[in-house]
Amino acid sequence: MKEARLHRLALRVYYEDTDFSGAVYHASYLRFMERGRTEMLRSCGLNQGALMAGQEGEAYGFVVRDMQISFLKPARMDDWLEIETTLLALGGASLDLQQIVKRDGQILTKAHVTIACVARGKPLRLPQAVRKALSQS
């Protein structure tokens, strides 16, 4: 891969995403980042539902193997957020990503995430089609 690939996803904060104070509950950021990763893969032509159903050959999927996350500032109900997902590196069976949650250009949360490719509960080397899709996009 020649350079980092950046994907952006905009989303609104709803009541269900917040805690009693109106701030986004910490676990909601994990859901926001999952959506960002899913849409980044989709933008490369990789539909996780089809991959897990085996519509592209062997059935496989992606799981979070490691995540380091920093919560810097709170988001609030009704905020528009931008989830930036950057593909940093392709490993043998994994992807390293940086994810940043922003509001009006201000960084609220950032994370380094490693997702692993798995089939039948075991690590699987990234299929060539995945490597090609991620490298060309």
JSON list of N, CA and C in Angstrom, two decimals, residues 46-88:
[
{"chain": "A", "resi": 46, "resn": "LEU", "atom": "N", "xyz": [-15.90, -4.18, -0.09]},
{"chain": "A", "resi": 46, "resn": "LEU", "atom": "CA", "xyz": [-15.92, -5.34, 0.80]},
{"chain": "A", "resi": 46, "resn": "LEU", "atom": "C", "xyz": [-17.17, -5.27, 1.68]},
{"chain": "A", "resi": 47, "resn": "ASN", "atom": "N", "xyz": [-18.15, -6.12, 1.38]},
{"chain": "A", "resi": 47, "resn": "ASN", "atom": "CA", "xyz": [-19.39, -6.17, 2.14]},
{"chain": "A", "resi": 47, "resn": "ASN", "atom": "C", "xyz": [-19.26, -7.26, 3.19]},
{"chain": "A", "resi": 48, "resn": "GLN", "atom": "N", "xyz": [-19.21, -6.87, 4.46]},
{"chain": "A", "resi": 48, "resn": "GLN", "atom": "CA", "xyz": [-18.95, -7.84, 5.52]},
{"chain": "A", "resi": 48, "resn": "GLN", "atom": "C", "xyz": [-20.02, -8.92, 5.61]},
{"chain": "A", "resi": 49, "resn": "GLY", "atom": "N", "xyz": [-21.28, -8.56, 5.34]},
{"chain": "A", "resi": 49, "resn": "GLY", "atom": "CA", "xyz": [-22.35, -9.56, 5.37]},
{"chain": "A", "resi": 49, "resn": "GLY", "atom": "C", "xyz": [-22.12, -10.64, 4.33]},
{"chain": "A", "resi": 50, "resn": "ALA", "atom": "N", "xyz": [-21.74, -10.22, 3.13]},
{"chain": "A", "resi": 50, "resn": "ALA", "atom": "CA", "xyz": [-21.48, -11.18, 2.05]},
{"chain": "A", "resi": 50, "resn": "ALA", "atom": "C", "xyz": [-20.26, -12.04, 2.36]},
{"chain": "A", "resi": 51, "resn": "LEU", "atom": "N", "xyz": [-19.22, -11.42, 2.94]},
{"chain": "A", "resi": 51, "resn": "LEU", "atom": "CA", "xyz": [-18.01, -12.18, 3.29]},
{"chain": "A", "resi": 51, "resn": "LEU", "atom": "C", "xyz": [-18.33, -13.23, 4.35]},
{"chain": "A", "resi": 52, "resn": "MET", "atom": "N", "xyz": [-19.09, -12.84, 5.38]},
{"chain": "A", "resi": 52, "resn": "MET", "atom": "CA", "xyz": [-19.41, -13.78, 6.47]},
{"chain": "A", "resi": 52, "resn": "MET", "atom": "C", "xyz": [-20.34, -14.89, 5.99]},
{"chain": "A", "resi": 53, "resn": "ALA", "atom": "N", "xyz": [-21.16, -14.61, 4.96]},
{"chain": "A", "resi": 53, "resn": "ALA", "atom": "CA", "xyz": [-22.06, -15.62, 4.42]},
{"chain": "A", "resi": 53, "resn": "ALA", "atom": "C", "xyz": [-21.36, -16.54, 3.42]},
{"chain": "A", "resi": 54, "resn": "GLY", "atom": "N", "xyz": [-20.11, -16.24, 3.09]},
{"chain": "A", "resi": 54, "resn": "GLY", "atom": "CA", "xyz": [-19.36, -17.06, 2.15]},
{"chain": "A", "resi": 54, "resn": "GLY", "atom": "C", "xyz": [-19.73, -16.82, 0.70]},
{"chain": "A", "resi": 55, "resn": "GLN", "atom": "N", "xyz": [-20.32, -15.69, 0.41]},
{"chain": "A", "resi": 55, "resn": "GLN", "atom": "CA", "xyz": [-20.72, -15.38, -0.96]},
{"chain": "A", "resi": 55, "resn": "GLN", "atom": "C", "xyz": [-19.53, -15.10, -1.87]},
{"chain": "A", "resi": 56, "resn": "GLU", "atom": "N", "xyz": [-18.37, -14.90, -1.28]},
{"chain": "A", "resi": 56, "resn": "GLU", "atom": "CA", "xyz": [-17.15, -14.63, -2.06]},
{"chain": "A", "resi": 56, "resn": "GLU", "atom": "C", "xyz": [-16.17, -15.79, -1.98]},
{"chain": "A", "resi": 57, "resn": "GLY", "atom": "N", "xyz": [-16.66, -16.97, -1.58]},
{"chain": "A", "resi": 57, "resn": "GLY", "atom": "CA", "xyz": [-15.78, -18.13, -1.37]},
{"chain": "A", "resi": 57, "resn": "GLY", "atom": "C", "xyz": [-15.87, -18.56, 0.08]},
{"chain": "A", "resi": 58, "resn": "GLU", "atom": "N", "xyz": [-14.72, -18.79, 0.71]},
{"chain": "A", "resi": 58, "resn": "GLU", "atom": "CA", "xyz": [-14.71, -19.19, 2.12]},
{"chain": "A", "resi": 58, "resn": "GLU", "atom": "C", "xyz": [-15.32, -18.08, 2.98]},
{"chain": "A", "resi": 59, "resn": "ALA", "atom": "N", "xyz": [-16.14, -18.47, 3.94]},
{"chain": "A", "resi": 59, "resn": "ALA", "atom": "CA", "xyz": [-16.76, -17.51, 4.86]},
{"chain": "A", "resi": 59, "resn": "ALA", "atom": "C", "xyz": [-15.72, -17.03, 5.87]},
{"chain": "A", "resi": 60, "resn": "TYR", "atom": "N", "xyz": [-15.63, -15.72, 6.03]},
{"chain": "A", "resi": 60, "resn": "TYR", "atom": "CA", "xyz": [-14.71, -15.14, 7.02]},
{"chain": "A", "resi": 60, "resn": "TYR", "atom": "C", "xyz": [-15.24, -13.76, 7.41]},
{"chain": "A", "resi": 61, "resn": "GLY", "atom": "N", "xyz": [-14.66, -13.25, 8.48]},
{"chain": "A", "resi": 61, "resn": "GLY", "atom": "CA", "xyz": [-15.05, -11.93, 8.96]},
{"chain": "A", "resi": 61, "resn": "GLY", "atom": "C", "xyz": [-13.89, -11.26, 9.66]},
{"chain": "A", "resi": 62, "resn": "PHE", "atom": "N", "xyz": [-14.18, -10.13, 10.27]},
{"chain": "A", "resi": 62, "resn": "PHE", "atom": "CA", "xyz": [-13.16, -9.35, 10.97]},
{"chain": "A", "resi": 62, "resn": "PHE", "atom": "C", "xyz": [-13.59, -9.13, 12.42]},
{"chain": "A", "resi": 63, "resn": "VAL", "atom": "N", "xyz": [-12.63, -9.24, 13.33]},
{"chain": "A", "resi": 63, "resn": "VAL", "atom": "CA", "xyz": [-12.88, -9.00, 14.75]},
{"chain": "A", "resi": 63, "resn": "VAL", "atom": "C", "xyz": [-11.83, -8.02, 15.28]},
{"chain": "A", "resi": 64, "resn": "VAL", "atom": "N", "xyz": [-12.21, -7.26, 16.30]},
{"chain": "A", "resi": 64, "resn": "VAL", "atom": "CA", "xyz": [-11.24, -6.36, 16.93]},
{"chain": "A", "resi": 64, "resn": "VAL", "atom": "C", "xyz": [-10.31, -7.21, 17.78]},
{"chain": "A", "resi": 65, "resn": "ARG", "atom": "N", "xyz": [-9.02, -7.10, 17.50]},
{"chain": "A", "resi": 65, "resn": "ARG", "atom": "CA", "xyz": [-8.01, -7.83, 18.27]},
{"chain": "A", "resi": 65, "resn": "ARG", "atom": "C", "xyz": [-7.40, -6.94, 19.34]},
{"chain": "A", "resi": 66, "resn": "ASP", "atom": "N", "xyz": [-7.24, -5.67, 19.02]},
{"chain": "A", "resi": 66, "resn": "ASP", "atom": "CA", "xyz": [-6.62, -4.75, 19.96]},
{"chain": "A", "resi": 66, "resn": "ASP", "atom": "C", "xyz": [-7.15, -3.34, 19.70]},
{"chain": "A", "resi": 67, "resn": "MET", "atom": "N", "xyz": [-7.31, -2.57, 20.78]},
{"chain": "A", "resi": 67, "resn": "MET", "atom": "CA", "xyz": [-7.75, -1.19, 20.65]},
{"chain": "A", "resi": 67, "resn": "MET", "atom": "C", "xyz": [-7.17, -0.38, 21.80]},
{"chain": "A", "resi": 68, "resn": "GLN", "atom": "N", "xyz": [-6.50, 0.72, 21.45]},
{"chain": "A", "resi": 68, "resn": "GLN", "atom": "CA", "xyz": [-6.09, 1.70, 22.44]},
{"chain": "A", "resi": 68, "resn": "GLN", "atom": "C", "xyz": [-6.90, 2.96, 22.13]},
{"chain": "A", "resi": 69, "resn": "ILE", "atom": "N", "xyz": [-7.59, 3.48, 23.13]},
{"chain": "A", "resi": 69, "resn": "ILE", "atom": "CA", "xyz": [-8.51, 4.57, 22.90]},
{"chain": "A", "resi": 69, "resn": "ILE", "atom": "C", "xyz": [-8.29, 5.68, 23.92]},
{"chain": "A", "resi": 70, "resn": "SER", "atom": "N", "xyz": [-8.39, 6.91, 23.44]},
{"chain": "A", "resi": 70, "resn": "SER", "atom": "CA", "xyz": [-8.28, 8.08, 24.32]},
{"chain": "A", "resi": 70, "resn": "SER", "atom": "C", "xyz": [-9.54, 8.92, 24.16]},
{"chain": "A", "resi": 71, "resn": "PHE", "atom": "N", "xyz": [-10.18, 9.19, 25.29]},
{"chain": "A", "resi": 71, "resn": "PHE", "atom": "CA", "xyz": [-11.37, 10.04, 25.32]},
{"chain": "A", "resi": 71, "resn": "PHE", "atom": "C", "xyz": [-10.90, 11.42, 25.74]},
{"chain": "A", "resi": 72, "resn": "LEU", "atom": "N", "xyz": [-10.95, 12.38, 24.83]},
{"chain": "A", "resi": 72, "resn": "LEU", "atom": "CA", "xyz": [-10.38, 13.71, 25.08]},
{"chain": "A", "resi": 72, "resn": "LEU", "atom": "C", "xyz": [-11.42, 14.74, 25.49]},
{"chain": "A", "resi": 73, "resn": "LYS", "atom": "N", "xyz": [-12.56, 14.77, 24.78]},
{"chain": "A", "resi": 73, "resn": "LYS", "atom": "CA", "xyz": [-13.63, 15.73, 25.06]},
{"chain": "A", "resi": 73, "resn": "LYS", "atom": "C", "xyz": [-14.95, 15.05, 24.78]},
{"chain": "A", "resi": 74, "resn": "PRO", "atom": "N", "xyz": [-16.00, 15.45, 25.50]},
{"chain": "A", "resi": 74, "resn": "PRO", "atom": "CA", "xyz": [-17.30, 14.78, 25.29]},
{"chain": "A", "resi": 74, "resn": "PRO", "atom": "C", "xyz": [-18.06, 15.32, 24.08]},
{"chain": "A", "resi": 75, "resn": "ALA", "atom": "N", "xyz": [-18.78, 14.41, 23.45]},
{"chain": "A", "resi": 75, "resn": "ALA", "atom": "CA", "xyz": [-19.79, 14.79, 22.46]},
{"chain": "A", "resi": 75, "resn": "ALA", "atom": "C", "xyz": [-21.11, 14.83, 23.22]},
{"chain": "A", "resi": 76, "resn": "ARG", "atom": "N", "xyz": [-22.07, 15.55, 22.68]},
{"chain": "A", "resi": 76, "resn": "ARG", "atom": "CA", "xyz": [-23.37, 15.74, 23.34]},
{"chain": "A", "resi": 76, "resn": "ARG", "atom": "C", "xyz": [-24.50, 15.38, 22.38]},
{"chain": "A", "resi": 77, "resn": "MET", "atom": "N", "xyz": [-25.67, 15.19, 22.96]},
{"chain": "A", "resi": 77, "resn": "MET", "atom": "CA", "xyz": [-26.86, 14.88, 22.18]},
{"chain": "A", "resi": 77, "resn": "MET", "atom": "C", "xyz": [-27.04, 15.94, 21.09]},
{"chain": "A", "resi": 78, "resn": "ASP", "atom": "N", "xyz": [-27.41, 15.47, 19.89]},
{"chain": "A", "resi": 78, "resn": "ASP", "atom": "CA", "xyz": [-27.68, 16.28, 18.70]},
{"chain": "A", "resi": 78, "resn": "ASP", "atom": "C", "xyz": [-26.42, 16.76, 17.98]},
{"chain": "A", "resi": 79, "resn": "ASP", "atom": "N", "xyz": [-25.23, 16.50, 18.51]},
{"chain": "A", "resi": 79, "resn": "ASP", "atom": "CA", "xyz": [-24.00, 16.87, 17.80]},
{"chain": "A", "resi": 79, "resn": "ASP", "atom": "C", "xyz": [-23.91, 16.08, 16.49]},
{"chain": "A", "resi": 80, "resn": "TRP", "atom": "N", "xyz": [-23.34, 16.72, 15.46]},
{"chain": "A", "resi": 80, "resn": "TRP", "atom": "CA", "xyz": [-22.94, 16.02, 14.24]},
{"chain": "A", "resi": 80, "resn": "TRP", "atom": "C", "xyz": [-21.48, 15.66, 14.42]},
{"chain": "A", "resi": 81, "resn": "LEU", "atom": "N", "xyz": [-21.17, 14.38, 14.26]},
{"chain": "A", "resi": 81, "resn": "LEU", "atom": "CA", "xyz": [-19.80, 13.90, 14.42]},
{"chain": "A", "resi": 81, "resn": "LEU", "atom": "C", "xyz": [-19.28, 13.40, 13.09]},
{"chain": "A", "resi": 82, "resn": "GLU", "atom": "N", "xyz": [-17.98, 13.43, 12.96]},
{"chain": "A", "resi": 82, "resn": "GLU", "atom": "CA", "xyz": [-17.31, 12.84, 11.80]},
{"chain": "A", "resi": 82, "resn": "GLU", "atom": "C", "xyz": [-16.37, 11.77, 12.32]},
{"chain": "A", "resi": 83, "resn": "ILE", "atom": "N", "xyz": [-16.53, 10.57, 11.80]},
{"chain": "A", "resi": 83, "resn": "ILE", "atom": "CA", "xyz": [-15.68, 9.45, 12.18]},
{"chain": "A", "resi": 83, "resn": "ILE", "atom": "C", "xyz": [-14.67, 9.27, 11.05]},
{"chain": "A", "resi": 84, "resn": "GLU", "atom": "N", "xyz": [-13.41, 9.52, 11.33]},
{"chain": "A", "resi": 84, "resn": "GLU", "atom": "CA", "xyz": [-12.35, 9.34, 10.34]},
{"chain": "A", "resi": 84, "resn": "GLU", "atom": "C", "xyz": [-11.66, 8.01, 10.62]},
{"chain": "A", "resi": 85, "resn": "THR", "atom": "N", "xyz": [-11.62, 7.17, 9.60]},
{"chain": "A", "resi": 85, "resn": "THR", "atom": "CA", "xyz": [-10.96, 5.88, 9.70]},
{"chain": "A", "resi": 85, "resn": "THR", "atom": "C", "xyz": [-9.84, 5.85, 8.67]},
{"chain": "A", "resi": 86, "resn": "THR", "atom": "N", "xyz": [-8.63, 5.65, 9.14]},
{"chain": "A", "resi": 86, "resn": "THR", "atom": "CA", "xyz": [-7.46, 5.62, 8.26]},
{"chain": "A", "resi": 86, "resn": "THR", "atom": "C", "xyz": [-6.82, 4.25, 8.33]},
{"chain": "A", "resi": 87, "resn": "LEU", "atom": "N", "xyz": [-6.70, 3.61, 7.18]},
{"chain": "A", "resi": 87, "resn": "LEU", "atom": "CA", "xyz": [-5.99, 2.34, 7.10]},
{"chain": "A", "resi": 87, "resn": "LEU", "atom": "C", "xyz": [-4.50, 2.64, 7.11]},
{"chain": "A", "resi": 88, "resn": "LEU", "atom": "N", "xyz": [-3.82, 2.18, 8.15]},
{"chain": "A", "resi": 88, "resn": "LEU", "atom": "CA", "xyz": [-2.39, 2.44, 8.31]},
{"chain": "A", "resi": 88, "resn": "LEU", "atom": "C", "xyz": [-1.51, 1.35, 7.71]}
]
